[in-house]
Short mmCIF file of C-alpha atoms in Angstrom, two decimals:
data_model
loop_
_atom_site.label_atom_id
_atom_site.label_comp_id
_atom_site.label_asym_id
_atom_site.label_seq_id
_atom_site.Cartn_x
_atom_site.Cartn_y
_atom_site.Cartn_z
CA UNK A 207 -1.26 -21.32 -51.31
CA UNK A 208 -5.14 -21.47 -50.71
CA UNK A 209 -6.83 -18.79 -48.26
CA UNK A 210 -7.27 -21.43 -45.42
CA UNK A 211 -3.36 -22.22 -45.89
CA UNK A 212 -2.50 -18.58 -45.50
CA UNK A 213 -4.60 -18.29 -42.72
CA UNK A 214 -3.23 -21.42 -41.06
CA UNK A 215 0.17 -19.67 -41.70
CA UNK A 216 -0.35 -16.55 -40.32
CA UNK A 217 -2.21 -18.27 -37.36
CA UNK A 218 0.78 -18.25 -35.21
CA UNK A 219 1.84 -14.79 -35.97
CA UNK A 220 -1.68 -13.56 -34.78
CA UNK A 221 -1.65 -15.82 -31.79
CA UNK A 222 1.92 -14.44 -30.77
CA UNK A 223 0.70 -10.84 -30.87
CA UNK A 224 -2.51 -11.21 -29.50
CA UNK A 225 -0.70 -13.36 -26.71
CA UNK A 226 1.75 -10.32 -26.10
CA UNK A 227 -1.00 -7.57 -26.22
CA UNK A 228 -3.80 -9.35 -24.03
CA UNK A 229 -1.97 -9.11 -20.69
CA UNK A 230 -1.37 -5.24 -21.18
CA UNK A 231 -4.93 -4.92 -22.20
CA UNK A 232 -6.45 -7.24 -19.48
CA UNK A 233 -4.29 -5.07 -16.82
CA UNK A 234 -5.46 -1.79 -18.25
CA UNK A 235 -9.05 -3.22 -18.13
CA UNK A 236 -8.74 -3.81 -14.73
CA UNK A 237 -7.40 -0.29 -13.77
CA UNK A 238 -10.20 1.25 -15.41
CA UNK A 239 -12.78 -0.88 -13.33
CA UNK A 240 -11.02 -0.06 -10.28
CA UNK A 241 -11.14 3.66 -11.06
CA UNK A 242 -14.79 3.07 -12.02
CA UNK A 243 -15.52 1.58 -8.55
CA UNK A 244 -13.50 4.11 -6.57
CA UNK A 245 -15.63 6.91 -8.47
CA UNK A 246 -18.82 5.25 -7.79
CA UNK A 247 -18.00 4.84 -3.76
CA UNK A 248 -17.11 8.39 -3.81
CA UNK A 249 -20.55 9.35 -5.30
CA UNK A 250 -22.44 7.16 -3.25
CA UNK A 251 -20.46 8.60 0.15
CA UNK A 252 -20.17 12.11 -1.11
CA UNK A 253 -16.41 12.12 -0.68
CA UNK A 254 -13.03 11.97 -2.21
CA UNK A 255 -11.73 8.61 -2.37
CA UNK A 256 -7.93 8.65 -1.96
CA UNK A 257 -6.08 4.82 -2.15
CA UNK A 258 -3.21 3.78 -0.31
CA UNK A 259 -2.47 0.21 -1.73
CA UNK A 260 1.00 -1.43 -1.63
CA UNK A 261 0.27 -4.74 -3.62
CA UNK A 262 2.19 -7.00 -6.09
CA UNK A 263 0.78 -7.25 -9.39
CA UNK A 264 1.56 -9.99 -11.90
CA UNK A 265 1.11 -9.97 -15.60
CA UNK A 266 1.15 -13.61 -17.23
CA UNK A 267 1.11 -15.01 -20.20
CA UNK A 268 -0.65 -18.53 -21.11
CA UNK A 269 -1.16 -18.49 -16.85
CA UNK A 270 2.66 -18.19 -16.43
CA UNK A 271 3.81 -15.08 -14.86
CA UNK A 272 5.74 -12.71 -17.05
CA UNK A 273 6.29 -9.70 -15.10
CA UNK A 274 5.83 -8.75 -11.47
CA UNK A 275 5.61 -5.16 -10.25
CA UNK A 276 4.78 -3.37 -7.11
CA UNK A 277 1.70 -1.06 -7.24
CA UNK A 278 2.41 2.03 -5.00
CA UNK A 279 0.55 5.09 -4.63
CA UNK A 280 2.97 7.60 -3.94
CA UNK A 281 2.78 9.46 -0.81
CA UNK A 282 3.10 12.68 -2.87
CA UNK A 283 0.29 11.76 -4.99
CA UNK A 284 -1.84 11.22 -1.57
CA UNK A 285 -0.59 14.65 -0.11
CA UNK A 286 -1.82 16.25 -3.50
CA UNK A 287 -5.00 14.76 -3.22
CA UNK A 288 -5.76 15.47 0.43
CA UNK A 289 -4.65 19.07 -0.23
CA UNK A 290 -6.91 19.68 -3.10
CA UNK A 291 -9.93 18.13 -1.78
CA UNK A 292 -12.54 20.98 -0.84
CA UNK A 293 -12.68 21.61 3.01
CA UNK A 294 -16.17 20.57 3.22
CA UNK A 295 -15.75 17.51 1.30
CA UNK A 296 -15.25 14.33 3.42
CA UNK A 297 -11.90 12.09 2.61
CA UNK A 298 -12.39 8.57 2.52
CA UNK A 299 -9.16 6.66 2.33
CA UNK A 300 -8.61 2.93 1.33
CA UNK A 301 -5.55 1.58 3.26
CA UNK A 302 -3.64 -1.64 2.12
CA UNK A 303 0.06 -1.57 3.29
CA UNK A 304 2.48 -3.50 4.98
CA UNK A 305 3.94 -0.08 6.11
CA UNK A 306 7.03 1.94 4.57
CA UNK A 307 8.91 5.00 5.07
CA UNK A 308 7.70 6.55 8.49
CA UNK A 309 8.42 9.97 7.32
CA UNK A 310 5.73 10.17 4.54
CA UNK A 311 3.25 7.93 6.83
CA UNK A 312 3.71 10.89 9.46
CA UNK A 313 3.14 13.55 6.55
CA UNK A 314 0.01 12.02 5.30
CA UNK A 315 -0.99 11.72 8.86
CA UNK A 316 -0.59 15.27 9.69
CA UNK A 317 -2.39 16.26 6.29
CA UNK A 318 -5.39 14.04 6.98
CA UNK A 319 -5.71 15.26 10.47
CA UNK A 320 -5.59 19.16 9.13
CA UNK A 321 -8.46 18.54 6.59
CA UNK A 322 -11.78 19.95 8.27
CA UNK A 323 -14.15 17.84 6.82
CA UNK A 324 -14.98 14.00 8.19
CA UNK A 325 -11.98 11.61 7.35
CA UNK A 326 -12.76 7.82 7.32
CA UNK A 327 -10.36 5.24 6.81
CA UNK A 328 -11.33 1.71 5.16
CA UNK A 329 -9.12 -1.09 5.61
CA UNK A 330 -9.97 -4.10 3.72
CA UNK A 331 -7.16 -6.31 4.88
CA UNK A 332 -4.24 -5.03 6.83
CA UNK A 333 -2.88 -1.50 7.50
CA UNK A 334 0.47 -2.31 9.20
CA UNK A 335 3.17 0.41 10.83
CA UNK A 336 2.80 3.51 8.77
CA UNK A 337 -0.48 2.38 7.41
CA UNK A 338 -1.74 2.52 10.88
CA UNK A 339 -0.26 5.82 12.02
CA UNK A 340 -2.28 6.93 9.26
CA UNK A 341 -5.23 4.95 10.21
CA UNK A 342 -5.20 6.68 13.49
CA UNK A 343 -5.56 10.35 11.91
CA UNK A 344 -8.99 9.59 10.74
CA UNK A 345 -12.28 10.31 12.55
CA UNK A 346 -13.46 6.84 11.64
CA UNK A 347 -11.81 3.54 11.02
CA UNK A 348 -13.89 0.88 8.92
CA UNK A 349 -12.28 -2.56 8.65
CA UNK A 350 -13.40 -5.86 7.72
CA UNK A 351 -14.20 -8.15 10.44
CA UNK A 352 -10.77 -10.02 9.74
CA UNK A 353 -8.55 -6.82 8.64
CA UNK A 354 -5.72 -6.04 10.77
CA UNK A 355 -3.70 -2.91 12.32
CA UNK A 356 -0.24 -3.41 12.91
CA UNK A 357 2.24 -1.68 15.72
CA UNK A 358 3.21 1.83 15.29
CA UNK A 359 6.62 1.63 16.94
CA UNK A 360 9.63 1.65 15.17
CA UNK A 361 10.88 -2.02 14.27
CA UNK A 362 14.70 -2.51 14.16
CA UNK A 363 15.39 -5.35 11.73
CA UNK A 364 18.56 -7.66 12.31
CA UNK A 365 19.55 -10.78 10.83
CA UNK A 366 18.04 -12.46 14.00
CA UNK A 367 14.81 -11.27 13.31
CA UNK A 368 12.71 -7.86 13.81
CA UNK A 369 12.58 -5.99 17.22
CA UNK A 370 10.74 -3.02 18.63
CA UNK A 371 12.99 -0.32 19.03
CA UNK A 372 11.39 0.59 22.25
CA UNK A 373 12.01 -3.22 23.59
CA UNK A 374 15.69 -2.73 22.81
CA UNK A 375 15.98 0.64 24.95
CA UNK A 376 13.94 -1.25 27.77
CA UNK A 377 16.54 -4.10 27.86
CA UNK A 378 19.49 -1.56 28.19
CA UNK A 379 17.63 0.43 30.79
CA UNK A 380 16.72 -2.77 32.79
CA UNK A 381 19.87 -4.70 32.42
CA UNK A 382 23.55 -4.03 33.41
CA UNK A 383 25.78 -3.35 30.50
CA UNK A 384 27.87 -6.67 30.65
CA UNK A 385 24.59 -8.60 30.85
CA UNK A 386 23.68 -7.23 27.48
CA UNK A 387 25.13 -8.39 23.90
CA UNK A 388 27.00 -5.92 21.65
CA UNK A 389 24.80 -5.90 19.06
CA UNK A 390 21.96 -4.81 21.56
CA UNK A 391 24.11 -2.29 22.84
CA UNK A 392 24.84 -1.04 19.50
CA UNK A 393 21.25 -0.82 18.20
CA UNK A 394 20.22 0.87 21.26
CA UNK A 395 22.97 3.57 20.90
CA UNK A 396 21.86 3.93 17.09
CA UNK A 397 18.44 4.43 17.77
CA UNK A 398 18.57 6.43 21.09
#
């Protein structure tokens, strides 16, 4: 077997190994690049940059998705970052989230509000529900012209759809009990 034949025989093994390693390498490179950009933003603004980013990431092989995962910045890490920021250092929080657990959002909002230096929230795409609650605790909100904030009232999901808890309670207040379906009464009782 010549050197060229051996190389060709091993090409598929090398190609397979490279194909398995490359997506992970690319993801690590992307993560490193993001961290560097956040550090540069913090240096430029003289602030501690914290992220609350909930997005679905995809690893692919030959352009085909092989793994999907949710990238979630943990609320405990956010609280720790706020707590460890010196009192005279501004905080910039980048929020991109569909919302989440109200308790975690409330804790973060209280911690942000308690920080004595300037607090700025940046919303590049959307900050819904709990993300909006956190944004409202800041001194300043910077948004892309097409970014959105969402309602901060509790939402109740059913098989028929998602409804505002305050709207359900308002229906029960305005209508007679015999005019309201059982599910609405049940939801009003559960969330009142």
